[in-house]
């Protein structure tokens, strides 16, 4: 769920990708975004208004004159209610009509009447996309401040391959949330988030690592993006898709994470270390794969660098503490030893939260001794609770 409820007006136009717009509408609604849908006559040939109405529970506007679900002057009412207009899929025809100021269908007319941010996700055959007309029109939209998402290359409905596929749902949603959040309470702030469990090589194929999924850090990166921050996510290996609209720096070892963080931290307003950094690494990783020649094998370990403990940059510094006993005492000791503003502590013995799970139950402790035990909630909601406190500390 987003921190503050936002409202998006989704314009669907005549492209085979129109069927994907139904999933897009439903995914926005799932994230707590209010969605209204408007369709061109051509779009209704590909997917019916009823599909959207059933998925999002509000009436769809398809005509400037015959339908009155948005009141007597639908284009003005719809435009006034929306925080952003997203046109997905945007056909070549629709893009051309918006650029040239046509206003004879509800999508073009409402877009013209709207003063807020416009996001356009083109979808069409490659030749149409690459045509001089469409390229020029897209350039004009961009120069007027629109955000153009995609298109991507891949299989086209016509059977061929090429540029023209509508961007993935995740990409469109990620960039739209970034646009919606651009004036949020972290606007203009630079936030570094680390995530995932580092891997320390034993030999070329084996490593010492831990069971961190990276989900908590990725949720913080997305939440900070949606509140207007410019986010750098320094990520150890995970199986998660990189968040859209976030600068991702991939690292493997604790030393690489230290170097990437050190380079960026001086310009950052906040450093949020959600990564599970290995405390020890093999002292002498083998250059060749170790063969099973001995009945036992001892691998000497040495300490890795303590990233939070050795870097001083960033106005607000947040650490995480994964504890299996004496949660508050251990977390408080880390907070003062590493000179943190906040520490987010969780009990790793809980079976319904934490490592690998979608949810987390954390206690947030601040440098003045304030202790806030939060209920079990999604990692995204935990992320927003942490960022609420970061915002207060920055202001
Ligand atoms: N951390 C770090 N560098 C390390 C180890 C940890 O920056 N080499 C950061 C983690 O990202 C986390 C915080 O320090 O934000 C606390 O991590 P944790 O592993 O719980 O604490 P440690 O200081 O390593 O203490 P211990 O493992 O003994 O509990």
Coordinates of C-alpha atoms and ligand atoms in Angstrom, one line a residue:
X1 CA 0.0 0.0 0.0
X2 CA 1.2 3.5 -0.7
X3 CA 1.5 6.0 2.1
X4 CA -0.9 8.5 0.8
X5 CA -3.8 7.5 -1.5
X6 CA -3.2 8.6 -5.1
X7 CA -5.5 8.7 -8.1
X8 CA -4.6 7.6 -11.6
X9 CA -6.6 8.0 -14.7
X10 CA -5.8 5.2 -17.1
X11 CA -6.4 5.9 -20.8
X12 CA -6.7 2.7 -22.9
X13 CA -6.4 3.0 -26.7
X14 CA -6.6 0.8 -29.7
X15 CA -3.7 -1.7 -29.6
X16 CA -3.6 -5.4 -29.1
X17 CA -1.8 -4.7 -25.8
X18 CA -5.1 -3.3 -24.4
X19 CA -5.8 -6.6 -22.7
X20 CA -2.7 -6.0 -20.5
X21 CA -4.3 -2.8 -19.3
X22 CA -6.8 -4.8 -17.3
X23 CA -4.0 -6.3 -15.3
X24 CA -2.4 -2.9 -15.0
X25 CA -5.6 -1.4 -13.5
X26 CA -6.0 -4.3 -11.1
X27 CA -2.4 -4.1 -9.9
X28 CA -2.7 -0.3 -9.3
X29 CA -5.9 -0.9 -7.3
X30 CA -4.1 -3.6 -5.2
X31 CA -1.4 -1.1 -4.3
X32 CA -4.0 1.3 -2.9
X33 CA -4.1 3.6 -6.0
X34 CA -7.5 4.8 -7.0
X35 CA -8.0 4.0 -10.7
X36 CA -10.5 5.4 -13.2
X37 CA -10.5 4.1 -16.8
X38 CA -11.3 5.9 -20.0
X39 CA -11.2 4.2 -23.4
X40 CA -11.2 5.2 -27.0
X41 CA -13.7 3.5 -29.3
X42 CA -10.9 1.5 -30.9
X43 CA -9.8 0.2 -27.5
X44 CA -13.3 -1.2 -26.9
X45 CA -12.8 -3.5 -30.0
X46 CA -10.0 -5.2 -28.1
X47 CA -11.3 -5.4 -24.6
X48 CA -14.7 -4.4 -23.1
X49 CA -15.3 -1.7 -20.5
X50 CA -17.0 -4.4 -18.4
X51 CA -13.7 -6.1 -17.9
X52 CA -12.3 -3.0 -16.2
X53 CA -15.5 -2.3 -14.3
X54 CA -15.5 -5.9 -12.9
X55 CA -11.8 -5.6 -11.8
X56 CA -11.8 -2.1 -10.3
X57 CA -15.4 -1.6 -9.4
X58 CA -15.9 1.8 -11.0
X59 CA -17.6 2.8 -14.3
X60 CA -15.5 3.3 -17.4
X61 CA -15.9 6.3 -19.6
X62 CA -15.9 5.6 -23.4
X63 CA -17.7 8.5 -24.9
X64 CA -17.8 12.3 -24.4
X65 CA -21.5 12.5 -25.0
X66 CA -23.5 9.3 -24.6
X67 CA -22.1 8.0 -21.2
X68 CA -22.5 10.1 -18.2
X69 CA -20.7 8.0 -15.5
X70 CA -18.3 11.0 -15.0
X71 CA -20.9 13.7 -15.0
X72 CA -22.1 16.0 -17.8
X73 CA -18.6 17.3 -18.7
X74 CA -16.6 14.0 -18.3
X75 CA -13.3 15.3 -19.6
X76 CA -13.2 18.2 -17.1
X77 CA -14.4 16.0 -14.1
X78 CA -12.0 13.2 -14.9
X79 CA -9.1 15.5 -15.3
X80 CA -9.8 17.3 -12.0
X81 CA -9.9 14.1 -10.0
X82 CA -6.7 12.6 -11.3
X83 CA -3.1 13.0 -9.9
X84 CA -1.7 11.7 -13.1
X85 CA -2.9 10.4 -16.5
X86 CA -1.3 7.1 -17.8
X87 CA -2.0 6.1 -21.4
X88 CA -1.3 2.4 -21.7
X89 CA -1.3 1.1 -24.3
X90 CA -0.8 4.3 -26.4
X91 CA -1.4 3.7 -30.1
X92 CA 0.4 5.6 -32.8
X93 CA -2.9 7.3 -33.6
X94 CA -3.6 8.4 -30.1
X95 CA -0.1 9.8 -29.7
X96 CA -0.4 11.7 -32.9
X97 CA -3.8 13.1 -31.9
X98 CA -2.6 14.2 -28.5
X99 CA 0.4 15.9 -30.0
X100 CA -1.7 17.8 -32.5
X101 CA -4.4 18.8 -30.1
X102 CA -7.3 16.7 -31.3
X103 CA -10.1 16.5 -28.7
X104 CA -12.8 14.3 -30.3
X105 CA -12.5 11.3 -28.1
X106 CA -12.5 11.0 -24.3
X107 CA -8.8 10.1 -24.0
X108 CA -7.4 12.9 -26.1
X109 CA -9.9 15.5 -24.8
X110 CA -9.3 14.7 -21.1
X111 CA -5.5 14.6 -21.7
X112 CA -5.7 18.1 -23.2
X113 CA -7.8 19.3 -20.3
X114 CA -5.3 17.9 -17.7
X115 CA -2.5 20.0 -16.2
X116 CA -0.7 17.3 -14.2
X117 CA 1.8 14.6 -15.2
X118 CA 1.3 12.5 -18.3
X119 CA 2.8 9.0 -18.6
X120 CA 2.6 7.3 -22.0
X121 CA 3.4 3.6 -22.8
X122 CA 3.4 3.2 -26.6
X123 CA 2.5 -0.2 -28.1
X124 CA 2.4 -0.8 -31.8
X125 CA 4.1 -2.6 -34.7
X126 CA 7.8 -1.9 -35.0
X127 CA 7.4 -0.2 -38.4
X128 CA 4.8 2.2 -37.0
X129 CA 6.9 2.9 -33.9
X130 CA 10.0 3.6 -36.0
X131 CA 8.1 5.7 -38.5
X132 CA 9.3 9.3 -38.7
X133 CA 5.8 10.5 -37.7
X134 CA 5.7 8.5 -34.5
X135 CA 9.3 9.2 -33.5
X136 CA 8.7 13.0 -34.0
X137 CA 5.4 12.8 -32.1
X138 CA 7.1 11.0 -29.1
X139 CA 9.9 13.6 -29.1
X140 CA 7.3 16.3 -28.9
X141 CA 5.5 14.6 -26.0
X142 CA 8.8 14.2 -24.2
X143 CA 9.7 17.9 -24.8
X144 CA 6.4 18.9 -23.3
X145 CA 7.3 17.0 -20.1
X146 CA 5.6 13.6 -20.6
X147 CA 7.2 10.5 -19.3
X148 CA 7.5 7.9 -22.1
X149 CA 7.7 4.3 -20.8
X150 CA 9.2 1.8 -23.3
X151 CA 8.3 0.3 -25.7
X152 CA 10.3 -2.8 -25.3
X153 CA 11.7 -5.2 -27.9
X154 CA 10.5 -8.7 -28.2
X155 CA 7.8 -10.8 -29.9
X156 CA 5.1 -8.7 -31.6
X157 CA 1.5 -9.6 -32.1
X158 CA 2.1 -9.7 -35.9
X159 CA 4.4 -12.6 -35.4
X160 CA 7.7 -10.8 -36.0
X161 CA 10.2 -9.5 -33.4
X162 CA 11.2 -5.9 -32.8
X163 CA 10.6 -2.7 -30.8
X164 CA 7.0 -1.9 -30.1
X165 CA 5.8 -4.2 -27.3
X166 CA 4.3 -2.4 -24.4
X167 CA 6.6 -2.3 -21.4
X168 CA 6.0 -4.8 -18.6
X169 CA 3.3 -4.1 -16.0
X170 CA 6.0 -3.8 -13.3
X171 CA 7.9 -1.3 -15.3
X172 CA 4.8 0.9 -16.0
X173 CA 3.7 0.7 -12.4
X174 CA 7.1 1.4 -11.0
X175 CA 7.6 4.5 -13.2
X176 CA 4.1 5.7 -12.6
X177 CA 4.5 5.5 -8.8
X178 CA 7.8 7.4 -9.2
X179 CA 6.0 10.2 -11.1
X180 CA 3.1 10.2 -8.6
X181 CA 5.6 10.5 -5.7
X182 CA 7.8 13.2 -7.2
X183 CA 6.6 15.8 -4.8
X184 CA 6.5 13.5 -1.8
X185 CA 8.1 14.1 1.6
X186 CA 11.5 12.7 0.3
X187 CA 11.5 14.9 -2.8
X188 CA 15.1 16.1 -3.5
X189 CA 16.6 13.7 -1.0
X190 CA 19.3 11.1 -1.9
X191 CA 18.8 7.8 -0.1
X192 CA 21.2 4.9 -0.2
X193 CA 19.7 1.5 0.7
X194 CA 21.7 -1.7 1.0
X195 CA 20.0 -5.1 0.6
X196 CA 20.5 -8.9 0.4
X197 CA 23.1 -11.2 1.9
X198 CA 26.7 -10.8 0.8
X199 CA 28.6 -13.8 -0.6
X200 CA 32.2 -14.5 0.5
X201 CA 34.0 -16.9 -1.8
X202 CA 35.5 -20.1 -0.5
X203 CA 36.6 -21.2 -3.9
X204 CA 35.4 -20.3 -7.5
X205 CA 32.0 -22.2 -6.9
X206 CA 31.3 -22.0 -3.2
X207 CA 30.7 -19.2 -0.8
X208 CA 29.8 -18.2 2.8
X209 CA 26.5 -16.4 2.8
X210 CA 23.2 -16.2 4.8
X211 CA 19.5 -16.6 4.2
X212 CA 18.5 -12.9 3.6
X213 CA 16.1 -12.6 0.7
X214 CA 16.7 -8.9 0.2
X215 CA 13.0 -8.2 0.4
X216 CA 13.1 -5.7 3.2
X217 CA 15.8 -3.5 1.5
X218 CA 14.0 -3.7 -1.8
X219 CA 10.7 -2.6 -0.2
X220 CA 12.5 0.4 1.4
X221 CA 14.1 1.3 -2.0
X222 CA 10.6 1.3 -3.6
X223 CA 9.0 3.1 -0.8
X224 CA 11.6 5.9 -0.9
X225 CA 11.2 6.1 -4.7
X226 CA 7.5 6.5 -4.2
X227 CA 8.0 9.4 -1.8
X228 CA 10.2 11.3 -4.2
X229 CA 13.7 10.3 -3.2
X230 CA 16.5 9.7 -5.7
X231 CA 17.4 6.2 -4.6
X232 CA 20.6 4.1 -5.0
X233 CA 20.1 0.4 -4.1
X234 CA 23.4 -1.4 -3.4
X235 CA 22.4 -5.0 -3.6
X236 CA 24.1 -8.2 -2.8
X237 CA 22.8 -11.2 -4.9
X238 CA 19.0 -11.8 -4.6
X239 CA 16.4 -13.5 -6.7
X240 CA 14.3 -10.2 -6.8
X241 CA 13.7 -8.1 -9.9
X242 CA 15.5 -4.8 -9.7
X243 CA 13.1 -2.0 -8.7
X244 CA 12.1 0.3 -11.6
X245 CA 13.2 4.0 -11.2
X246 CA 15.9 3.2 -8.8
X247 CA 19.7 3.2 -9.5
X248 CA 20.8 -0.4 -8.7
X249 CA 24.5 -1.2 -8.0
X250 CA 25.1 -5.0 -7.9
X251 CA 27.8 -6.2 -5.5
X252 CA 28.7 -9.6 -4.2
X253 CA 31.1 -9.4 -1.2
X254 CA 31.1 -7.2 1.9
X255 CA 34.2 -5.5 0.6
X256 CA 32.5 -4.6 -2.7
X257 CA 29.4 -3.4 -0.7
X258 CA 31.7 -1.2 1.5
X259 CA 33.4 0.3 -1.6
X260 CA 30.1 1.1 -3.4
X261 CA 28.6 2.6 -0.2
X262 CA 31.8 4.6 0.6
X263 CA 31.8 6.1 -2.9
X264 CA 28.2 7.3 -2.7
X265 CA 27.6 8.0 1.0
X266 CA 29.0 11.6 1.2
X267 CA 26.3 12.9 -1.1
X268 CA 23.5 11.0 0.6
X269 CA 20.9 12.4 3.0
X270 CA 20.2 8.9 4.4
X271 CA 22.0 5.6 4.5
X272 CA 19.7 2.6 5.3
X273 CA 21.7 -0.6 5.8
X274 CA 19.2 -3.4 5.4
X275 CA 21.8 -5.8 4.0
X276 CA 22.8 -8.8 5.9
X277 CA 26.6 -8.3 5.6
X278 CA 28.7 -11.3 6.3
X279 CA 30.8 -10.7 9.4
X280 CA 33.5 -13.2 8.4
X281 CA 35.0 -14.3 5.1
X282 CA 37.4 -17.1 4.1
X283 CA 40.8 -15.7 4.8
X284 CA 42.4 -17.3 1.7
X285 CA 39.8 -18.2 -1.0
X286 CA 41.1 -21.1 -3.2
X287 CA 41.9 -20.2 -6.8
X288 CA 40.8 -23.6 -7.9
X289 CA 37.7 -25.7 -6.9
X290 CA 38.5 -27.5 -3.7
X291 CA 38.4 -31.3 -4.2
X292 CA 36.9 -33.7 -1.6
X293 CA 40.3 -35.3 -0.7
X294 CA 40.2 -34.9 3.1
X295 CA 37.6 -36.3 5.5
X296 CA 37.2 -32.9 7.2
X297 CA 37.8 -29.4 5.9
X298 CA 38.5 -26.4 8.0
X299 CA 38.1 -23.0 6.3
X300 CA 39.8 -20.2 8.3
X301 CA 37.7 -17.1 8.4
X302 CA 38.7 -13.4 9.0
X303 CA 36.5 -10.4 9.8
X304 CA 35.0 -8.3 7.1
X305 CA 34.9 -4.6 7.2
X306 CA 32.0 -3.2 9.4
X307 CA 30.4 -0.9 6.8
X308 CA 28.1 1.1 9.1
X309 CA 30.7 1.2 11.8
X310 CA 33.4 2.7 9.6
X311 CA 31.5 5.1 7.3
X312 CA 30.5 8.5 8.7
X313 CA 28.7 10.2 5.7
X314 CA 24.9 10.7 5.4
X315 CA 22.9 12.9 7.7
X316 CA 20.6 10.0 8.9
X317 CA 22.0 6.5 9.4
X318 CA 19.8 3.6 9.9
X319 CA 20.9 0.0 10.8
X320 CA 19.1 -3.3 11.1
X321 CA 19.6 -5.8 13.8
X322 CA 18.6 -9.4 13.4
X323 CA 18.6 -11.0 16.8
X324 CA 17.7 -14.3 18.3
X325 CA 17.8 -13.2 21.9
X326 CA 17.6 -10.1 24.1
X327 CA 16.4 -8.0 21.1
X328 CA 16.2 -4.6 22.6
X329 CA 19.5 -4.8 24.5
X330 CA 21.5 -6.1 21.6
X331 CA 19.9 -3.6 19.2
X332 CA 20.6 -0.7 21.5
X333 CA 24.2 -1.7 21.9
X334 CA 24.6 -1.8 18.0
X335 CA 22.9 1.6 17.7
X336 CA 25.4 3.3 20.0
X337 CA 28.4 1.3 18.9
X338 CA 27.8 2.3 15.2
X339 CA 26.6 5.8 16.0
X340 CA 23.2 5.3 14.4
X341 CA 20.1 7.5 14.4
X342 CA 17.7 4.5 14.2
X343 CA 18.0 0.8 14.5
X344 CA 15.3 -1.5 13.2
X345 CA 15.4 -4.8 15.2
X346 CA 13.7 -8.0 14.4
X347 CA 13.5 -11.4 16.2
X348 CA 14.7 -14.0 13.7
X349 CA 13.3 -16.8 15.8
X350 CA 9.7 -15.7 14.8
X351 CA 8.3 -18.1 12.3
X352 CA 5.7 -15.7 10.8
X353 CA 8.1 -12.8 10.0
X354 CA 11.5 -11.7 9.0
X355 CA 14.0 -13.7 6.9
X356 CA 12.5 -14.9 3.6
X357 CA 9.0 -13.9 4.5
X358 CA 6.7 -11.2 3.0
X359 CA 5.9 -9.7 6.4
X360 CA 8.0 -8.4 9.3
X361 CA 7.5 -7.5 13.0
X362 CA 10.0 -4.9 14.0
X363 CA 11.0 -2.7 16.9
X364 CA 12.4 0.7 16.0
X365 CA 14.7 2.2 18.5
X366 CA 16.1 5.8 18.2
X367 CA 19.2 7.4 19.6
X368 CA 17.2 9.1 22.3
X369 CA 16.1 5.8 23.7
X370 CA 12.6 5.9 22.1
X371 CA 11.3 2.3 21.5
X372 CA 8.5 1.6 19.1
X373 CA 7.3 -2.1 18.9
X374 CA 5.3 -2.3 15.6
X375 CA 2.8 -5.0 14.8
X376 CA 3.3 -7.7 12.2
X377 CA 2.8 -6.0 8.8
X378 CA 4.0 -6.2 5.2
X379 CA 7.6 -5.3 4.5
X380 CA 6.3 -2.4 2.4
X381 CA 4.4 -1.0 5.4
X382 CA 7.5 -1.5 7.7
X383 CA 9.5 0.4 5.0
X384 CA 7.1 3.3 5.2
X385 CA 7.2 3.3 9.0
X386 CA 11.0 3.5 8.9
X387 CA 10.9 6.3 6.2
X388 CA 8.4 8.3 8.3
X389 CA 11.1 8.5 11.0
X390 CA 13.8 9.3 8.4
X391 CA 11.7 12.2 7.1
X392 CA 11.3 13.6 10.6
X393 CA 15.0 13.3 11.3
X394 CA 15.8 15.1 8.0
X395 CA 13.5 18.0 8.5
Ligands
LIG1 N1 26.6 -4.3 9.1 C1 27.6 -3.6 8.4 N2 28.8 -4.2 8.2 C2 29.0 -5.5 8.6 C3 28.0 -6.1 9.4 C4 26.8 -5.5 9.6 O1 27.4 -2.4 8.0 N3 30.2 -6.1 8.3 C5 25.4 -3.5 9.3 C6 24.1 -4.3 8.9 O2 23.8 -4.0 7.6 C7 23.1 -3.9 9.9 C8 23.9 -3.6 11.1 O3 25.2 -3.4 10.7 O4 22.4 -2.7 9.5 C9 23.8 -4.6 12.2 O5 24.1 -5.9 11.6 P1 24.3 -7.2 12.5 O6 24.9 -8.2 11.7 O7 23.0 -7.5 13.2 O8 25.3 -6.7 13.6 P2 26.7 -7.0 13.8 O9 27.3 -5.6 14.1 O10 27.3 -7.7 12.7 O11 26.7 -7.8 15.1 P3 26.4 -9.4 15.4 O12 26.5 -10.1 14.0 O13 27.5 -9.7 16.3 O14 25.1 -9.6 16.0

